[in-house]
Short mmCIF file of N, CA and C and ligand atoms in Angstrom, two decimals:
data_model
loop_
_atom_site.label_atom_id
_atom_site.label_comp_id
_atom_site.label_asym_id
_atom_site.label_seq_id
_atom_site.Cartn_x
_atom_site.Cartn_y
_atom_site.Cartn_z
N UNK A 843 -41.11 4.60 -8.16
CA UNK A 843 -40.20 5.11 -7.13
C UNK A 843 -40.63 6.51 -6.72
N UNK A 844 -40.98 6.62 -5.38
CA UNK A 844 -40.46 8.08 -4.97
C UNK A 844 -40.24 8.94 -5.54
N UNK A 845 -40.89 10.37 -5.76
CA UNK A 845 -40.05 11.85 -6.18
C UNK A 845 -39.47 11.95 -4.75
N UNK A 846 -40.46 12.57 -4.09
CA UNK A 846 -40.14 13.22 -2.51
C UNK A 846 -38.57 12.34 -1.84
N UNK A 847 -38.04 13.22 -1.47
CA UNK A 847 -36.53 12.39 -0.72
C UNK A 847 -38.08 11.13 0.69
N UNK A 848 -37.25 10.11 0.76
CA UNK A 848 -37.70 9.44 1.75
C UNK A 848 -36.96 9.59 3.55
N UNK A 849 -37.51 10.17 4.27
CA UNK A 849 -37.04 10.79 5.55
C UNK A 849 -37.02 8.92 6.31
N UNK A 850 -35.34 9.02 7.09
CA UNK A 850 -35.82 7.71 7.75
C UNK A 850 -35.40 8.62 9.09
N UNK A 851 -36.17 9.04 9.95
CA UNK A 851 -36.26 10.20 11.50
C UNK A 851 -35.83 11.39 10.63
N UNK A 852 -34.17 11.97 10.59
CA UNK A 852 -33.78 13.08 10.83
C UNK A 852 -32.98 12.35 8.82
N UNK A 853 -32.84 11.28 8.60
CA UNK A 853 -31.68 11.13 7.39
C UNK A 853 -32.53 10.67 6.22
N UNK A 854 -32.32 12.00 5.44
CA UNK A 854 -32.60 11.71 3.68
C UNK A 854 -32.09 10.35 3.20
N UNK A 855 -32.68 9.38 2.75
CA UNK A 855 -32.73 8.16 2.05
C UNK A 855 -32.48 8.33 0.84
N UNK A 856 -31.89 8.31 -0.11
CA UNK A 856 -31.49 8.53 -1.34
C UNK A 856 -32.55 6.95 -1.98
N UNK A 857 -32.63 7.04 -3.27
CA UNK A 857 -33.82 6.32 -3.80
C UNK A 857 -32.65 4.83 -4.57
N UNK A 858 -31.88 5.72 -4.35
CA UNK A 858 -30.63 4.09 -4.53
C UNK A 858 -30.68 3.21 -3.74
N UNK A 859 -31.15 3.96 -2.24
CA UNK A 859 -30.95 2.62 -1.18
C UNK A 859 -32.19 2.41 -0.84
N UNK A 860 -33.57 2.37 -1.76
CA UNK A 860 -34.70 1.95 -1.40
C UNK A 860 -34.94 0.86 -2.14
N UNK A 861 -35.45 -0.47 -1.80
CA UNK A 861 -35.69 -1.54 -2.85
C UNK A 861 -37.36 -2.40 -2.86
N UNK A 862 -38.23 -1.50 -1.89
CA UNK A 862 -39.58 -2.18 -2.30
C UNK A 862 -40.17 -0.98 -1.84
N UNK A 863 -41.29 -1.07 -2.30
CA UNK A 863 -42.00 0.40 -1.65
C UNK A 863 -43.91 -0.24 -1.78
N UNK A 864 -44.55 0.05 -0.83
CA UNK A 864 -45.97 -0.31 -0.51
C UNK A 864 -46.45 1.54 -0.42
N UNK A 865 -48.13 1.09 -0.44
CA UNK A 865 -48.68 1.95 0.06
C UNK A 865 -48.26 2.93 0.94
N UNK A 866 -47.71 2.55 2.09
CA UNK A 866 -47.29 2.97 3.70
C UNK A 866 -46.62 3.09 4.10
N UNK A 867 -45.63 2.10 3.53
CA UNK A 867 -44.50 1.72 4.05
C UNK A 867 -43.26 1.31 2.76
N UNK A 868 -42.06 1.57 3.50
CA UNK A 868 -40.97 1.24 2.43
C UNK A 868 -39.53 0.56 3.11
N UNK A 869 -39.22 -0.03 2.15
CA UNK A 869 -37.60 -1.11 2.82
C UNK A 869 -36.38 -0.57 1.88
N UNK A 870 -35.93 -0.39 2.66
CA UNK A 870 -34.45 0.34 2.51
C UNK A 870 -33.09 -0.74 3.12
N UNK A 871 -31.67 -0.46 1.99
CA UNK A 871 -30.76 -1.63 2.79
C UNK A 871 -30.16 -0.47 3.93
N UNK A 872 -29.27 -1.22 4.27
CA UNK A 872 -28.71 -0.71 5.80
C UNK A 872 -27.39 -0.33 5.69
N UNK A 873 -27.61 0.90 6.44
CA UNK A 873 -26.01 1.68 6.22
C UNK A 873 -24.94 0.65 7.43
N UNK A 874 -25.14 -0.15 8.64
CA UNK A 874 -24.69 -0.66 8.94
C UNK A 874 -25.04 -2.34 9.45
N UNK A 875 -25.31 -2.96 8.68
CA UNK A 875 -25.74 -4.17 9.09
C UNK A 875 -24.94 -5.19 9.85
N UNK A 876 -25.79 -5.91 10.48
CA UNK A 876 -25.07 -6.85 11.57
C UNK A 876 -24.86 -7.98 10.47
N UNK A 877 -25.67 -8.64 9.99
CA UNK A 877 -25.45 -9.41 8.84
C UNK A 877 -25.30 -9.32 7.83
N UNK A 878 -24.99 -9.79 6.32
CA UNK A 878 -25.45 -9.64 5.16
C UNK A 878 -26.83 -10.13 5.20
N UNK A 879 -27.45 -8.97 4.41
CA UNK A 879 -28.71 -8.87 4.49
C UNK A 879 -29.85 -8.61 4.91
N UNK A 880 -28.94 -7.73 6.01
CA UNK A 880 -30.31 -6.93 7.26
C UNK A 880 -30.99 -5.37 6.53
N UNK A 881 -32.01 -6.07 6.49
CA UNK A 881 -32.75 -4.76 6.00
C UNK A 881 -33.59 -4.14 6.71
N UNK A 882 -34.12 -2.84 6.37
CA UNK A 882 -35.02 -2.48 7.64
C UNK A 882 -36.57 -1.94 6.45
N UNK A 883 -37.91 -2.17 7.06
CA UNK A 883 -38.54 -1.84 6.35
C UNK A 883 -39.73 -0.91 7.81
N UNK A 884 -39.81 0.15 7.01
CA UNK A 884 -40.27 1.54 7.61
C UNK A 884 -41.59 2.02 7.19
N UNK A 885 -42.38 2.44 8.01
CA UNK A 885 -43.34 3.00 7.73
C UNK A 885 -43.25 4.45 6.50
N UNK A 886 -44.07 4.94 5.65
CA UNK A 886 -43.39 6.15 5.19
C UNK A 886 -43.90 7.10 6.22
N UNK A 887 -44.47 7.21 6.83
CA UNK A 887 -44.61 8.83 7.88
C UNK A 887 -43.63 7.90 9.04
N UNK A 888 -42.91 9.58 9.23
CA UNK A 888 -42.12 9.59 10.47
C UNK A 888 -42.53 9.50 11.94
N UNK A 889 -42.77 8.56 12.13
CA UNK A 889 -42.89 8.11 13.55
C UNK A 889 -41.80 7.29 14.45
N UNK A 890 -41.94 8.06 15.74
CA UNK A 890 -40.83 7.80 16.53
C UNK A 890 -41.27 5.86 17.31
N UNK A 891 -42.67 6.26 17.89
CA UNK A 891 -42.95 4.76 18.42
C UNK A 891 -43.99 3.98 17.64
N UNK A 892 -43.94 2.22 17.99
CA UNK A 892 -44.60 1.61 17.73
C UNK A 892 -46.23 2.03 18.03
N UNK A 893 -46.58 2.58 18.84
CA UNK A 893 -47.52 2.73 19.65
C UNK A 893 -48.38 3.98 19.00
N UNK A 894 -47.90 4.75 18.08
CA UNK A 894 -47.95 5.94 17.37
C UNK A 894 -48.49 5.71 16.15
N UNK A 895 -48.50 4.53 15.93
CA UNK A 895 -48.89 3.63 14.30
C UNK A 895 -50.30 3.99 14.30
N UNK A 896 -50.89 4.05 13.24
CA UNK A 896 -52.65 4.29 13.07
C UNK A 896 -52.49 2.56 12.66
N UNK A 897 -53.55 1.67 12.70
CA UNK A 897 -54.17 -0.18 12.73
C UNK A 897 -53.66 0.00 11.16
N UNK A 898 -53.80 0.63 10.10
CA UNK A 898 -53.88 0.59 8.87
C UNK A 898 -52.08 0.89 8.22
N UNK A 899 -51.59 1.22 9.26
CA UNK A 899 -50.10 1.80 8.69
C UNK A 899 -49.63 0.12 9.29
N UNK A 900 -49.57 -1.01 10.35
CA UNK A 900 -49.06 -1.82 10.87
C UNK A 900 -49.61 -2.80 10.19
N UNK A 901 -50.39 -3.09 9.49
CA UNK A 901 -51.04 -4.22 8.63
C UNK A 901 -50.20 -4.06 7.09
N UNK A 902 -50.10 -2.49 7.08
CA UNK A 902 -49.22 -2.54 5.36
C UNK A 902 -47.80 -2.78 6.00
N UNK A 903 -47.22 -2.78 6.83
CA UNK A 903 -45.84 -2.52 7.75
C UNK A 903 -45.47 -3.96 7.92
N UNK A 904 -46.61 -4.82 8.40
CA UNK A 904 -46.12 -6.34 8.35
C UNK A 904 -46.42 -6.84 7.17
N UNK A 905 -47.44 -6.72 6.52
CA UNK A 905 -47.31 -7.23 5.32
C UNK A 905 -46.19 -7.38 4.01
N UNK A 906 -45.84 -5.77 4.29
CA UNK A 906 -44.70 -5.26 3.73
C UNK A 906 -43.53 -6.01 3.93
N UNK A 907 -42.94 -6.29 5.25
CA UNK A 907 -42.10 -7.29 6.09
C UNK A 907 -42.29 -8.75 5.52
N UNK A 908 -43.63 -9.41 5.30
CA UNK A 908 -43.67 -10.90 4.81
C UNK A 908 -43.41 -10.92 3.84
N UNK A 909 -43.46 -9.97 2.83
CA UNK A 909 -43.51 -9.92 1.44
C UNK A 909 -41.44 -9.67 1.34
N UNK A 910 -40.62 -8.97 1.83
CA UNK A 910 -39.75 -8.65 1.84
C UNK A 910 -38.81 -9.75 2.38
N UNK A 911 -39.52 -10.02 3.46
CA UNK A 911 -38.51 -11.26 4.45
C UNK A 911 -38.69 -12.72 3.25
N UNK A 912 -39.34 -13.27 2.93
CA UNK A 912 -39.31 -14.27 2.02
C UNK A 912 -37.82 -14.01 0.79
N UNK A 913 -38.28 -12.70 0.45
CA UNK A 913 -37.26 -12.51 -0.72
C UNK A 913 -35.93 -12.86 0.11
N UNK A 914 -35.77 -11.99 1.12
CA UNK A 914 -34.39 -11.55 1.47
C UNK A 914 -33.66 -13.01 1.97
N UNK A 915 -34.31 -13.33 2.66
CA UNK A 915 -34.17 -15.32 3.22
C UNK A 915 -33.56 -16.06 2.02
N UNK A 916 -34.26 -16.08 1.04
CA UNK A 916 -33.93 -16.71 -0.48
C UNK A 916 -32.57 -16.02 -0.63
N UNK A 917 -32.36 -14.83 -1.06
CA UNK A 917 -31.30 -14.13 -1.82
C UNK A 917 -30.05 -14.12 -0.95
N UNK A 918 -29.86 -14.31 0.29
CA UNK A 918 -28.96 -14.39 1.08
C UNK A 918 -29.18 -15.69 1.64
N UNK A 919 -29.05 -16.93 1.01
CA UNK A 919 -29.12 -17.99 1.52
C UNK A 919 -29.30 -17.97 2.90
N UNK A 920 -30.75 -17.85 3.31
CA UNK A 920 -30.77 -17.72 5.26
C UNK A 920 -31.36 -19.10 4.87
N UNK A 921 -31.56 -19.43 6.56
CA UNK A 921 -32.55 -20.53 6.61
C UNK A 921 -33.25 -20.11 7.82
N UNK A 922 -33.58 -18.70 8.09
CA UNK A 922 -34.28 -18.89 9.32
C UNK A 922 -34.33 -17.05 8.87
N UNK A 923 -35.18 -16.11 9.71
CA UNK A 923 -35.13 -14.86 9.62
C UNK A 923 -34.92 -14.21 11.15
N UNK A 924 -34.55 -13.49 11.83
CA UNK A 924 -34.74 -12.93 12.93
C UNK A 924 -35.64 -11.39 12.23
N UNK A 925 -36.70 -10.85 13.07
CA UNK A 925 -37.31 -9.69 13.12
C UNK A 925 -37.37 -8.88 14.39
N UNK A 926 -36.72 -8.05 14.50
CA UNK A 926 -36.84 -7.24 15.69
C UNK A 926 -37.14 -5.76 15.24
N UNK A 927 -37.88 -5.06 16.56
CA UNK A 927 -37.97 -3.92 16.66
C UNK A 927 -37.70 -3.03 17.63
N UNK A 928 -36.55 -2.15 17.83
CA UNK A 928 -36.32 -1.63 19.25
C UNK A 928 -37.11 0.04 19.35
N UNK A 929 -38.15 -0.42 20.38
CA UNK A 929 -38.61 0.78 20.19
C UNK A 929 -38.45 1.41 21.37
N UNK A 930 -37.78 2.70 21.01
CA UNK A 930 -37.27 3.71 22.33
C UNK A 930 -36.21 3.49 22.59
N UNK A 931 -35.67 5.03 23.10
CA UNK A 931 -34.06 5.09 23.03
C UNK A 931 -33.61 4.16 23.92
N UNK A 932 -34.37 3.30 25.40
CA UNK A 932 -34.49 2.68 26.51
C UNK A 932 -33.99 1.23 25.90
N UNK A 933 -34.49 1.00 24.75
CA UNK A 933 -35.05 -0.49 24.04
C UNK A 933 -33.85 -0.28 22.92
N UNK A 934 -32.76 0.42 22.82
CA UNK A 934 -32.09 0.55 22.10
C UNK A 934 -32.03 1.11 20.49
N UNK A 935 -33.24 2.02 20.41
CA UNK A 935 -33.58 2.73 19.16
C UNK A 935 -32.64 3.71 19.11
N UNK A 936 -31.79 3.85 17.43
CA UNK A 936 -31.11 4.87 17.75
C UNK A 936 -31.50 6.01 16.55
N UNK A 937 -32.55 5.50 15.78
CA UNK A 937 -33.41 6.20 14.55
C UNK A 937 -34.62 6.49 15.52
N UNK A 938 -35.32 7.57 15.27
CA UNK A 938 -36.63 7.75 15.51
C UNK A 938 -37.43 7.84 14.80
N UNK A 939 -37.65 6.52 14.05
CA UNK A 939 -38.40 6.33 12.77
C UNK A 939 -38.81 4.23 13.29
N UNK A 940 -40.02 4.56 13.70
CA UNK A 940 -40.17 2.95 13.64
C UNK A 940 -39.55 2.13 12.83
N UNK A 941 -39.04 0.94 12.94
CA UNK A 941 -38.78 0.32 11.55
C UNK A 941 -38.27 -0.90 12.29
N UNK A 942 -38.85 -2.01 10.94
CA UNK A 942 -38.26 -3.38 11.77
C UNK A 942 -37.29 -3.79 11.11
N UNK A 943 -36.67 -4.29 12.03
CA UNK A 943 -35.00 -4.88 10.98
C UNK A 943 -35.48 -6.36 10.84
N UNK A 944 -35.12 -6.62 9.42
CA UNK A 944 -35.31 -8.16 8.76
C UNK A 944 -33.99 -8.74 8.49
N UNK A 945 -33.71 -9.85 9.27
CA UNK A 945 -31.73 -10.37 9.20
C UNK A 945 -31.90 -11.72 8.59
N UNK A 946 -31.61 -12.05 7.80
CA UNK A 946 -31.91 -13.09 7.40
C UNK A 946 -30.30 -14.01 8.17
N UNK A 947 -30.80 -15.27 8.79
CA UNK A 947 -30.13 -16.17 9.66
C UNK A 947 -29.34 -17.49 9.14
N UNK A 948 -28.47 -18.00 9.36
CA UNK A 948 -27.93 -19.26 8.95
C UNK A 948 -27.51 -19.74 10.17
N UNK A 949 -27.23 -21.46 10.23
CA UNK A 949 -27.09 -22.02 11.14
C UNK A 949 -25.70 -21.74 12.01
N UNK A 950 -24.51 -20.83 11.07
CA UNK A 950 -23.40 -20.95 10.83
C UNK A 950 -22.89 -19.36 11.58
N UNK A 951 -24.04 -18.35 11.90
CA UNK A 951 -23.85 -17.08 11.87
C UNK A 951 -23.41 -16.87 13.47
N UNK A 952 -23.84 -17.59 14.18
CA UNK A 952 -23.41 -17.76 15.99
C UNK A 952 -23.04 -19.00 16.39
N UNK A 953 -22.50 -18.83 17.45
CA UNK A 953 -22.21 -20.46 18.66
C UNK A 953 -23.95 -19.84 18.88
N UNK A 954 -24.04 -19.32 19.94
CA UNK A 954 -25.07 -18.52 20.12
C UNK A 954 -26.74 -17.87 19.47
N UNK A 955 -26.85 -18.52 19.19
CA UNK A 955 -28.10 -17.50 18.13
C UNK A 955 -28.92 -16.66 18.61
N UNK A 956 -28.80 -16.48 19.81
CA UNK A 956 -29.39 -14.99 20.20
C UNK A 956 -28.21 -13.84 20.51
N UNK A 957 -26.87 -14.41 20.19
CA UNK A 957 -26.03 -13.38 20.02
C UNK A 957 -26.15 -12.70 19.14
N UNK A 958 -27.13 -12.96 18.18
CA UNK A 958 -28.00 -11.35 17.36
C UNK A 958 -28.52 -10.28 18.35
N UNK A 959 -29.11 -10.37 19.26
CA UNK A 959 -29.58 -9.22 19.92
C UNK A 959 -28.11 -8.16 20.47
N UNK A 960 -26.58 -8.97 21.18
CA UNK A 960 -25.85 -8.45 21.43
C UNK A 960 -25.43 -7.44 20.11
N UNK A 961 -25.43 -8.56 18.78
CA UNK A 961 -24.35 -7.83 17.96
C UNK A 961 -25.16 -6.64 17.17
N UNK A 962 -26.49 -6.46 17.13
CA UNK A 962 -27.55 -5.37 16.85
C UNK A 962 -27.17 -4.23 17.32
N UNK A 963 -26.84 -4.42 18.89
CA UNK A 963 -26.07 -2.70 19.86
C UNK A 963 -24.68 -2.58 19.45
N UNK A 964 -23.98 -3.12 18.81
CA UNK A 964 -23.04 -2.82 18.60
C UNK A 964 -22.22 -1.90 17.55
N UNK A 965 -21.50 -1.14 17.90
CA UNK A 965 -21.48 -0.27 16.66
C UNK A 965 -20.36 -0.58 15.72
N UNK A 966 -20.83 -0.33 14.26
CA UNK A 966 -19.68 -1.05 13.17
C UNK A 966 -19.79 -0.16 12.53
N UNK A 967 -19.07 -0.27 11.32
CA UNK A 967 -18.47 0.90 9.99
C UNK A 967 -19.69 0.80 9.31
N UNK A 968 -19.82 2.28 8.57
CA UNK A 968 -20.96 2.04 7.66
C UNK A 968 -20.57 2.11 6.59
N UNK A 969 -21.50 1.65 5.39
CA UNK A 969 -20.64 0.92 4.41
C UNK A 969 -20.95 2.09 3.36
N UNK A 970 -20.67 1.98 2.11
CA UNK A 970 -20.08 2.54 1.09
C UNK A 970 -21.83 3.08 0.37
N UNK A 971 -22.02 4.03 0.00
CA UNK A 971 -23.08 4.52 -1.07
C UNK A 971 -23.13 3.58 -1.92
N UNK A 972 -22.00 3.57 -2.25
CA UNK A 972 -21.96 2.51 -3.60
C UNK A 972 -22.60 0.93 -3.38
N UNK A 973 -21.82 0.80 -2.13
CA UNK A 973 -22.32 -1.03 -1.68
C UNK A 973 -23.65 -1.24 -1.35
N UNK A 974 -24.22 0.17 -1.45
CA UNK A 974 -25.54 -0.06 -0.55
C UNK A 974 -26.09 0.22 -2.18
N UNK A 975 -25.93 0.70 -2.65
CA UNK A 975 -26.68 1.06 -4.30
C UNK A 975 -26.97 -0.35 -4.87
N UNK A 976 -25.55 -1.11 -4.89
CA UNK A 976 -25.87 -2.48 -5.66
C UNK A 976 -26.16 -3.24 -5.26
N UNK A 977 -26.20 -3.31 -3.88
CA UNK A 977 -27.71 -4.22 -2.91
C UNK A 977 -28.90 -4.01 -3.08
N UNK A 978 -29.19 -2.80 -3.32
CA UNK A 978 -30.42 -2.19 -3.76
C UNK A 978 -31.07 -2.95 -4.83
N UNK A 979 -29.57 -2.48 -5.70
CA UNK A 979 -30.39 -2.83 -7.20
C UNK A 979 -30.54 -4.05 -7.40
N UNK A 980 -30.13 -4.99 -6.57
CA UNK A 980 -29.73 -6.15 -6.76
C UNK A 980 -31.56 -7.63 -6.34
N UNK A 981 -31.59 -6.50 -5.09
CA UNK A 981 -33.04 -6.43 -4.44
C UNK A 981 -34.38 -6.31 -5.20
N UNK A 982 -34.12 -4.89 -5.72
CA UNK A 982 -35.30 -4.28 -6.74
C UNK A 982 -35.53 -5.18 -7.13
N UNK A 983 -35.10 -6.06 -8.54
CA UNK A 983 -35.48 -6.42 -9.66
C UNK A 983 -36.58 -7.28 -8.80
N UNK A 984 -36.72 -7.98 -7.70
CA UNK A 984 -37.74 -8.71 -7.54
C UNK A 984 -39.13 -8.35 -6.89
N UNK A 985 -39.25 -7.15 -7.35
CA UNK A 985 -40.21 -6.83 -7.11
C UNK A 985 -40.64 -5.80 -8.07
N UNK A 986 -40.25 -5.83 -9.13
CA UNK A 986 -40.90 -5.13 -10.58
C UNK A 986 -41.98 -5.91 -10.69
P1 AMP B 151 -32.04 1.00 15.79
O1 AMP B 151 -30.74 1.11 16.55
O2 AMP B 151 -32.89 -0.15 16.18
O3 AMP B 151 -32.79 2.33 15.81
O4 AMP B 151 -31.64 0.72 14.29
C1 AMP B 151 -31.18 1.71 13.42
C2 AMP B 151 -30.76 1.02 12.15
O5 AMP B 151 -30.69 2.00 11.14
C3 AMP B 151 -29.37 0.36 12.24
O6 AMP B 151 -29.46 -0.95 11.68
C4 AMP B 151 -28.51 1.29 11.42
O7 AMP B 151 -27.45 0.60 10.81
C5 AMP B 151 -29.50 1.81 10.41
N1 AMP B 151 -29.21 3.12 9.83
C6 AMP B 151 -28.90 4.25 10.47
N2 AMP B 151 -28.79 5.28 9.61
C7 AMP B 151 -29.09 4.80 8.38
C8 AMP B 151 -29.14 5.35 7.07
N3 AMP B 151 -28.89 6.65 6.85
N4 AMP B 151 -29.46 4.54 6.04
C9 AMP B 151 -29.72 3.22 6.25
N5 AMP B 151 -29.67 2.64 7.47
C10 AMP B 151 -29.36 3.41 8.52
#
């Protein structure tokens, strides 16, 4: 784990709410998720756009993502994953820290199933230090 606090744009990440960590990149749970189980996994240097990535930070960034999205699919009974990335305040970014959100999907979660993109802009409560700690920890163990 991390000494250094982990910067996600402008907000200190506490190492409770980090649960895989690569070379490059690291996945953290979500202070407000649309689903159970939306995680976001981030490059570690602070970058605002996709486009800003060096070839070697986006290869550990998706890899990082396949390796993460499998788990998270399993552990939150999904049967499907959505991956998005909104890049730019235009595209609905409201971190300036690249990062792709991983939602793991069920058949059961919309009438709609691209009413994920609506319910992504939408703003909800953020949840508890605590709730996000034992998601964390809950996460970790599979990847010791
Ligand atoms: P976007 O609107 O695409 O930039 O997504 C930002 C994401 O970061 C949303 O899913 C937020 O819930 C999440 N978020 C914002 N601040 C934090 C934080 N301090 N820790 C964890 N997740 C955060």
């Amino acid at each position: 784990m991390s000494v250094t606090p982990f910067m996600f744009g402008p907000w200190v990440i506490r190492n409770s709410e980090i649960f895989f960590e690569s070379a490059l990149s690291v996945a953290l749970v979500n202070l407000k998720p649309v689903l159970p189980g939306h995680v976001l996994i981030c490059p570690r240097r602070v970058v605002p756009r996709y486009y800003d990535l060096e070839d070697h930070e986006i290869a550990d960034l998706w890899k990082s993502a396949k390796i993460v999205s499998k788990v998270i699919e399993k552990h939150f009974n999904g049967d499907g994953l959505t991956f998005a990335i909104q890049d730019g305040k235009n595209a609905g970014q409201t971190v300036p820290h690249v990062h792709i959100h991983i939602i793991p999907r069920q058949k059961t979660d919309y009438e709609n199933t691209d009413q994920i993109y609506t319910e992504i802009e939408k703003e909800r409560e953020p949840r508890t230090l605590e709730t996000m700690a034992k998601e964390a920890d809950e996460l970790r163990v599979y990847f010791q």
